[in-house]
Amino acid sequence: QVQLVESGGGLVQAGGSLRLSCAASGRSFSAYVIGWFRQAPGKEREFVAAITGRRTNTYYEDSVKGRFTISRDNTKDIVFLQMNSLQPEDTAVYFCAATDLNSHSTVVIESTSSYDYWGQGTQVTVSS
């Protein structure tokens, strides 16, 4: 079992930055792939970024590459999503999620159905 709590959301102007945090509790945190997803009103939840457990391979959705950076500190059981150059289209509720699937397939890692544990979400609003 893993419990996830997101924080760091807020209101920011276009071009600004935010850093989201995903704090985890439970066992064997370093064994889990942690993903960030987002959901805008009226839209499906979509993949944003993910980081594997020990080797810390990273994956990004195309629209956030070069702007967002995912990282983790396994000593503190926390994952960060640094978001720079934010745009209004980044406005959404951001969720972190965890899976213990041992896969490096992007199809698996980018799928919401691969993740067993979810946080409650944190709102990110980018004004133009």
Coordinates of N, CA, C and O in Angstrom, one line a residue, residues 5-105:
V5 N 0.2 12.2 -1.4 CA -0.4 13.5 -1.1 C 0.4 14.5 -1.9 O 1.6 14.7 -1.8
E6 N -0.4 15.2 -2.8 CA 0.2 16.2 -3.6 C 0.1 17.6 -3.0 O -0.8 17.8 -2.2
S7 N 1.0 18.5 -3.3 CA 1.0 19.8 -2.8 C 1.8 20.7 -3.8 O 2.5 20.2 -4.7
G8 N 1.6 22.0 -3.7 CA 2.4 23.0 -4.5 C 1.6 23.6 -5.6 O 2.1 24.5 -6.3
G9 N 0.3 23.2 -5.8 CA -0.5 23.9 -6.8 C -0.8 25.3 -6.5 O -0.5 25.8 -5.3
G10 N -1.4 26.0 -7.4 CA -1.7 27.4 -7.2 C -2.0 28.2 -8.4 O -2.2 27.5 -9.5
L11 N -2.1 29.5 -8.3 CA -2.4 30.3 -9.4 C -1.1 31.0 -9.8 O -0.4 31.6 -9.0
V12 N -0.8 31.0 -11.1 CA 0.4 31.6 -11.6 C 0.1 32.3 -13.0 O -0.8 31.8 -13.7
Q13 N 0.9 33.3 -13.3 CA 0.7 33.9 -14.6 C 1.5 33.1 -15.7 O 2.4 32.4 -15.3
A14 N 1.0 33.3 -16.9 CA 1.7 32.6 -18.0 C 3.2 33.0 -18.0 O 3.6 34.1 -17.8
G15 N 4.0 32.0 -18.2 CA 5.5 32.2 -18.2 C 6.1 31.9 -16.8 O 7.3 31.8 -16.7
G16 N 5.2 31.7 -15.8 CA 5.7 31.5 -14.4 C 6.0 30.0 -14.2 O 6.0 29.2 -15.1
S17 N 6.4 29.8 -12.9 CA 6.8 28.4 -12.5 C 6.1 28.0 -11.2 O 5.7 28.8 -10.4
L18 N 6.0 26.7 -11.1 CA 5.5 26.1 -9.9 C 6.2 24.8 -9.7 O 6.7 24.2 -10.7
R19 N 6.4 24.4 -8.5 CA 6.9 23.0 -8.2 C 5.9 22.2 -7.4 O 5.6 22.6 -6.3
L20 N 5.5 21.2 -8.0 CA 4.6 20.2 -7.3 C 5.4 19.2 -6.5 O 6.4 18.8 -7.0
S21 N 4.8 18.8 -5.4 CA 5.4 17.7 -4.6 C 4.4 16.6 -4.5 O 3.2 16.8 -4.3
C22 N 4.9 15.4 -4.4 CA 4.1 14.2 -4.2 C 4.8 13.4 -3.0 O 5.8 12.8 -3.3
A23 N 4.2 13.5 -1.9 CA 4.8 12.8 -0.7 C 4.1 11.5 -0.5 O 2.9 11.4 -0.6
A24 N 5.0 10.5 -0.3 CA 4.5 9.1 -0.3 C 4.7 8.5 1.1 O 5.7 8.9 1.8
S25 N 3.8 7.7 1.5 CA 4.0 6.9 2.7 C 3.6 5.5 2.4 O 2.8 5.2 1.6
G26 N 4.3 4.5 3.0 CA 4.1 3.1 2.7 C 5.5 2.5 2.6 O 6.5 3.0 2.9
R27 N 5.4 1.3 2.1 CA 6.6 0.5 2.0 C 7.3 0.5 0.6 O 6.6 0.6 -0.4
S28 N 8.6 0.4 0.6 CA 9.3 0.2 -0.6 C 9.0 1.3 -1.7 O 8.8 1.0 -2.8
F29 N 9.1 2.5 -1.2 CA 8.8 3.6 -2.1 C 9.7 3.6 -3.4 O 9.3 3.8 -4.5
S30 N 11.0 3.3 -3.2 CA 11.9 3.3 -4.3 C 11.6 2.3 -5.4 O 12.2 2.4 -6.5
A31 N 10.8 1.3 -5.1 CA 10.4 0.3 -6.1 C 9.3 0.8 -7.0 O 9.0 0.1 -8.0
Y32 N 8.7 1.9 -6.7 CA 7.5 2.3 -7.5 C 7.9 3.3 -8.6 O 8.7 4.2 -8.4
V33 N 7.3 3.1 -9.7 CA 7.2 4.2 -10.7 C 6.2 5.2 -10.3 O 5.1 4.8 -9.9
I34 N 6.6 6.5 -10.3 CA 5.7 7.5 -9.9 C 5.4 8.4 -11.2 O 6.3 8.8 -11.9
G35 N 4.1 8.5 -11.4 CA 3.7 9.3 -12.6 C 2.9 10.6 -12.2 O 2.3 10.6 -11.1
W36 N 3.0 11.6 -13.0 CA 2.1 12.8 -12.8 C 1.2 12.8 -14.0 O 1.6 12.6 -15.2
F37 N -0.1 13.0 -13.7 CA -1.1 13.1 -14.7 C -1.9 14.4 -14.4 O -1.8 15.0 -13.3
R38 N -2.7 14.9 -15.4 CA -3.5 16.1 -15.2 C -4.8 15.9 -15.9 O -4.9 15.1 -16.8
Q39 N -5.8 16.6 -15.3 CA -7.1 16.5 -15.9 C -7.7 17.9 -15.9 O -7.9 18.5 -14.8
A40 N -8.0 18.4 -17.1 CA -8.7 19.7 -17.2 C -10.2 19.5 -17.3 O -10.7 18.4 -17.6
P41 N -11.0 20.5 -17.0 CA -12.4 20.3 -17.0 C -12.9 19.8 -18.3 O -12.6 20.4 -19.4
G42 N -13.8 18.8 -18.3 CA -14.3 18.2 -19.5 C -13.4 17.4 -20.3 O -13.8 17.0 -21.4
K43 N -12.2 17.1 -19.8 CA -11.3 16.3 -20.6 C -10.8 15.1 -19.8 O -11.0 15.0 -18.6
E44 N -10.3 14.2 -20.5 CA -9.8 12.9 -19.8 C -8.5 13.2 -19.1 O -7.7 14.1 -19.5
R45 N -8.2 12.4 -18.1 CA -7.0 12.5 -17.4 C -5.8 12.1 -18.4 O -5.9 11.1 -19.1
E46 N -4.8 12.9 -18.4 CA -3.7 12.6 -19.4 C -2.3 12.6 -18.7 O -2.1 13.2 -17.6
F47 N -1.5 11.8 -19.3 CA -0.1 11.6 -18.8 C 0.7 12.9 -18.9 O 0.6 13.6 -19.9
V48 N 1.5 13.2 -17.9 CA 2.4 14.4 -18.0 C 3.9 13.9 -17.9 O 4.7 14.3 -18.8
A49 N 4.2 13.2 -16.9 CA 5.6 12.8 -16.7 C 5.7 11.6 -15.8 O 4.7 11.4 -15.0
A50 N 6.8 10.8 -15.8 CA 6.9 9.7 -14.9 C 8.4 9.5 -14.6 O 9.3 9.9 -15.4
I51 N 8.7 8.8 -13.5 CA 10.1 8.5 -13.2 C 10.1 7.1 -12.6 O 9.2 6.8 -11.7
T52 N 11.0 6.3 -13.0 CA 11.1 5.0 -12.5 C 11.8 5.0 -11.1 O 12.2 6.0 -10.6
G53 N 11.8 3.8 -10.5 CA 12.2 3.7 -9.1 C 13.7 4.0 -8.8 O 14.1 5.1 -8.4
R54 N 14.5 3.0 -9.0 CA 15.9 3.1 -8.6 C 16.7 3.7 -9.7 O 17.7 4.5 -9.4
R55 N 16.5 3.4 -11.0 CA 17.3 3.9 -12.0 C 16.9 5.3 -12.5 O 17.6 6.0 -13.2
T56 N 15.8 5.8 -12.0 CA 15.3 7.1 -12.2 C 15.3 7.5 -13.7 O 15.7 8.6 -14.1
N57 N 14.8 6.6 -14.5 CA 14.6 6.9 -15.9 C 13.3 7.8 -15.9 O 12.4 7.7 -15.2
T58 N 13.3 8.8 -16.8 CA 12.2 9.8 -16.9 C 11.5 9.7 -18.2 O 12.1 9.4 -19.3
Y59 N 10.2 10.1 -18.2 CA 9.4 10.1 -19.4 C 8.5 11.3 -19.3 O 8.1 11.7 -18.3
Y60 N 8.3 11.9 -20.5 CA 7.5 13.2 -20.6 C 6.6 13.2 -21.7 O 6.9 12.6 -22.8
E61 N 5.4 13.8 -21.5 CA 4.5 14.0 -22.6 C 5.1 15.1 -23.5 O 5.8 16.0 -23.0
D62 N 4.9 15.0 -24.8 CA 5.6 15.9 -25.7 C 5.4 17.4 -25.4 O 6.4 18.2 -25.5
S63 N 4.2 17.8 -25.0 CA 4.0 19.2 -24.8 C 4.7 19.8 -23.6 O 4.8 21.1 -23.5
V64 N 5.2 19.0 -22.7 CA 5.9 19.5 -21.5 C 7.4 19.3 -21.6 O 8.1 19.8 -20.7
K65 N 7.9 18.6 -22.6 CA 9.3 18.4 -22.7 C 10.1 19.7 -22.8 O 9.7 20.6 -23.5
G66 N 11.1 19.8 -22.0 CA 11.9 21.1 -22.0 C 11.4 22.1 -21.0 O 12.0 23.1 -20.8
R67 N 10.1 21.9 -20.5 CA 9.5 22.9 -19.6 C 9.4 22.3 -18.2 O 9.5 23.0 -17.2
F68 N 9.0 21.0 -18.1 CA 8.8 20.3 -16.9 C 9.9 19.3 -16.6 O 10.5 18.7 -17.5
T69 N 10.2 19.2 -15.3 CA 11.3 18.2 -14.9 C 10.8 17.4 -13.7 O 10.3 18.0 -12.7
I70 N 10.8 16.1 -13.8 CA 10.4 15.3 -12.7 C 11.7 14.7 -12.0 O 12.7 14.4 -12.7
S71 N 11.6 14.7 -10.7 CA 12.7 14.1 -10.0 C 12.2 13.5 -8.7 O 11.0 13.7 -8.4
R72 N 13.0 12.7 -8.0 CA 12.6 12.1 -6.8 C 13.8 12.0 -5.8 O 14.9 12.0 -6.2
D73 N 13.4 11.9 -4.6 CA 14.3 11.7 -3.5 C 13.9 10.5 -2.7 O 12.9 10.6 -1.9
N74 N 14.5 9.4 -3.0 CA 14.0 8.2 -2.3 C 14.3 8.1 -0.8 O 13.8 7.3 -0.1
T75 N 15.2 9.0 -0.4 CA 15.5 9.0 1.1 C 14.4 9.7 1.8 O 14.3 9.5 3.0
K76 N 13.6 10.5 1.1 CA 12.5 11.3 1.8 C 11.2 10.9 1.2 O 10.2 11.5 1.6
D77 N 11.1 9.9 0.3 CA 9.9 9.4 -0.2 C 9.1 10.5 -0.8 O 7.9 10.7 -0.5
I78 N 9.7 11.2 -1.7 CA 9.0 12.4 -2.3 C 9.4 12.5 -3.8 O 10.6 12.2 -4.1
V79 N 8.5 12.9 -4.6 CA 8.7 13.2 -6.0 C 8.3 14.6 -6.3 O 7.3 15.1 -5.8
F80 N 9.1 15.3 -7.2 CA 8.8 16.6 -7.5 C 8.5 16.7 -9.0 O 9.0 16.0 -9.8
L81 N 7.7 17.7 -9.3 CA 7.5 18.1 -10.7 C 7.7 19.6 -10.8 O 6.9 20.4 -10.4
Q82 N 8.9 20.0 -11.3 CA 9.2 21.4 -11.6 C 8.6 21.8 -12.9 O 8.9 21.2 -13.9
M83 N 7.7 22.8 -12.9 CA 7.0 23.3 -14.1 C 7.4 24.7 -14.4 O 7.2 25.6 -13.6
N84 N 8.1 24.9 -15.5 CA 8.5 26.2 -15.9 C 7.8 26.6 -17.2 O 7.2 25.8 -17.9
S85 N 7.8 27.9 -17.5 CA 7.2 28.4 -18.7 C 5.8 28.0 -18.8 O 5.3 27.5 -19.9
L86 N 5.0 28.1 -17.7 CA 3.7 27.6 -17.7 C 2.8 28.4 -18.7 O 3.0 29.6 -18.8
Q87 N 1.8 27.7 -19.3 CA 0.9 28.3 -20.2 C -0.5 28.0 -19.8 O -0.8 27.1 -19.0
P88 N -1.5 28.8 -20.2 CA -2.9 28.6 -19.8 C -3.4 27.2 -20.1 O -4.2 26.6 -19.3
E89 N -2.8 26.5 -21.1 CA -3.3 25.2 -21.4 C -2.7 24.1 -20.5 O -3.1 23.0 -20.5
D90 N -1.9 24.6 -19.6 CA -1.4 23.7 -18.5 C -2.4 23.6 -17.3 O -2.2 22.9 -16.4
T91 N -3.4 24.5 -17.3 CA -4.3 24.5 -16.3 C -5.1 23.2 -16.1 O -5.6 22.7 -17.1
A92 N -5.1 22.7 -14.9 CA -5.7 21.4 -14.7 C -5.5 21.0 -13.2 O -4.7 21.7 -12.5
V93 N -6.2 19.9 -12.8 CA -5.8 19.3 -11.6 C -4.7 18.3 -11.8 O -4.9 17.5 -12.8
Y94 N -3.7 18.4 -11.1 CA -2.5 17.5 -11.3 C -2.6 16.4 -10.2 O -2.7 16.7 -9.0
F95 N -2.4 15.2 -10.6 CA -2.4 14.0 -9.8 C -1.1 13.3 -9.8 O -0.5 13.1 -10.9
C96 N -0.6 12.8 -8.7 CA 0.5 11.8 -8.8 C -0.1 10.4 -8.5 O -1.1 10.3 -7.9
A97 N 0.6 9.4 -9.1 CA 0.2 8.1 -9.0 C 1.4 7.1 -8.9 O 2.5 7.5 -9.3
A98 N 1.2 5.9 -8.4 CA 2.2 5.0 -8.2 C 1.9 3.6 -8.7 O 0.7 3.2 -8.6
T99 N 2.9 3.0 -9.3 CA 2.7 1.6 -9.8 C 4.0 0.8 -9.5 O 5.1 1.4 -9.6
D100 N 3.8 -0.4 -9.2 CA 5.0 -1.3 -9.0 C 5.2 -2.2 -10.2 O 6.0 -3.1 -10.1
L101 N 4.6 -1.8 -11.3 CA 4.9 -2.6 -12.6 C 6.3 -2.4 -13.0 O 6.8 -1.2 -13.0
N102 N 7.0 -3.4 -13.3 CA 8.4 -3.4 -13.7 C 8.5 -3.3 -15.2 O 8.7 -4.3 -15.9
S103 N 8.2 -2.1 -15.7 CA 8.2 -2.0 -17.2 C 8.8 -0.7 -17.6 O 8.7 0.3 -16.9
H104 N 9.5 -0.7 -18.7 CA 10.0 0.6 -19.3 C 9.3 0.9 -20.6 O 9.7 1.7 -21.4
S105 N 8.1 0.2 -20.8 CA 7.3 0.5 -22.0 C 6.6 1.8 -21.8 O 5.9 2.0 -20.8

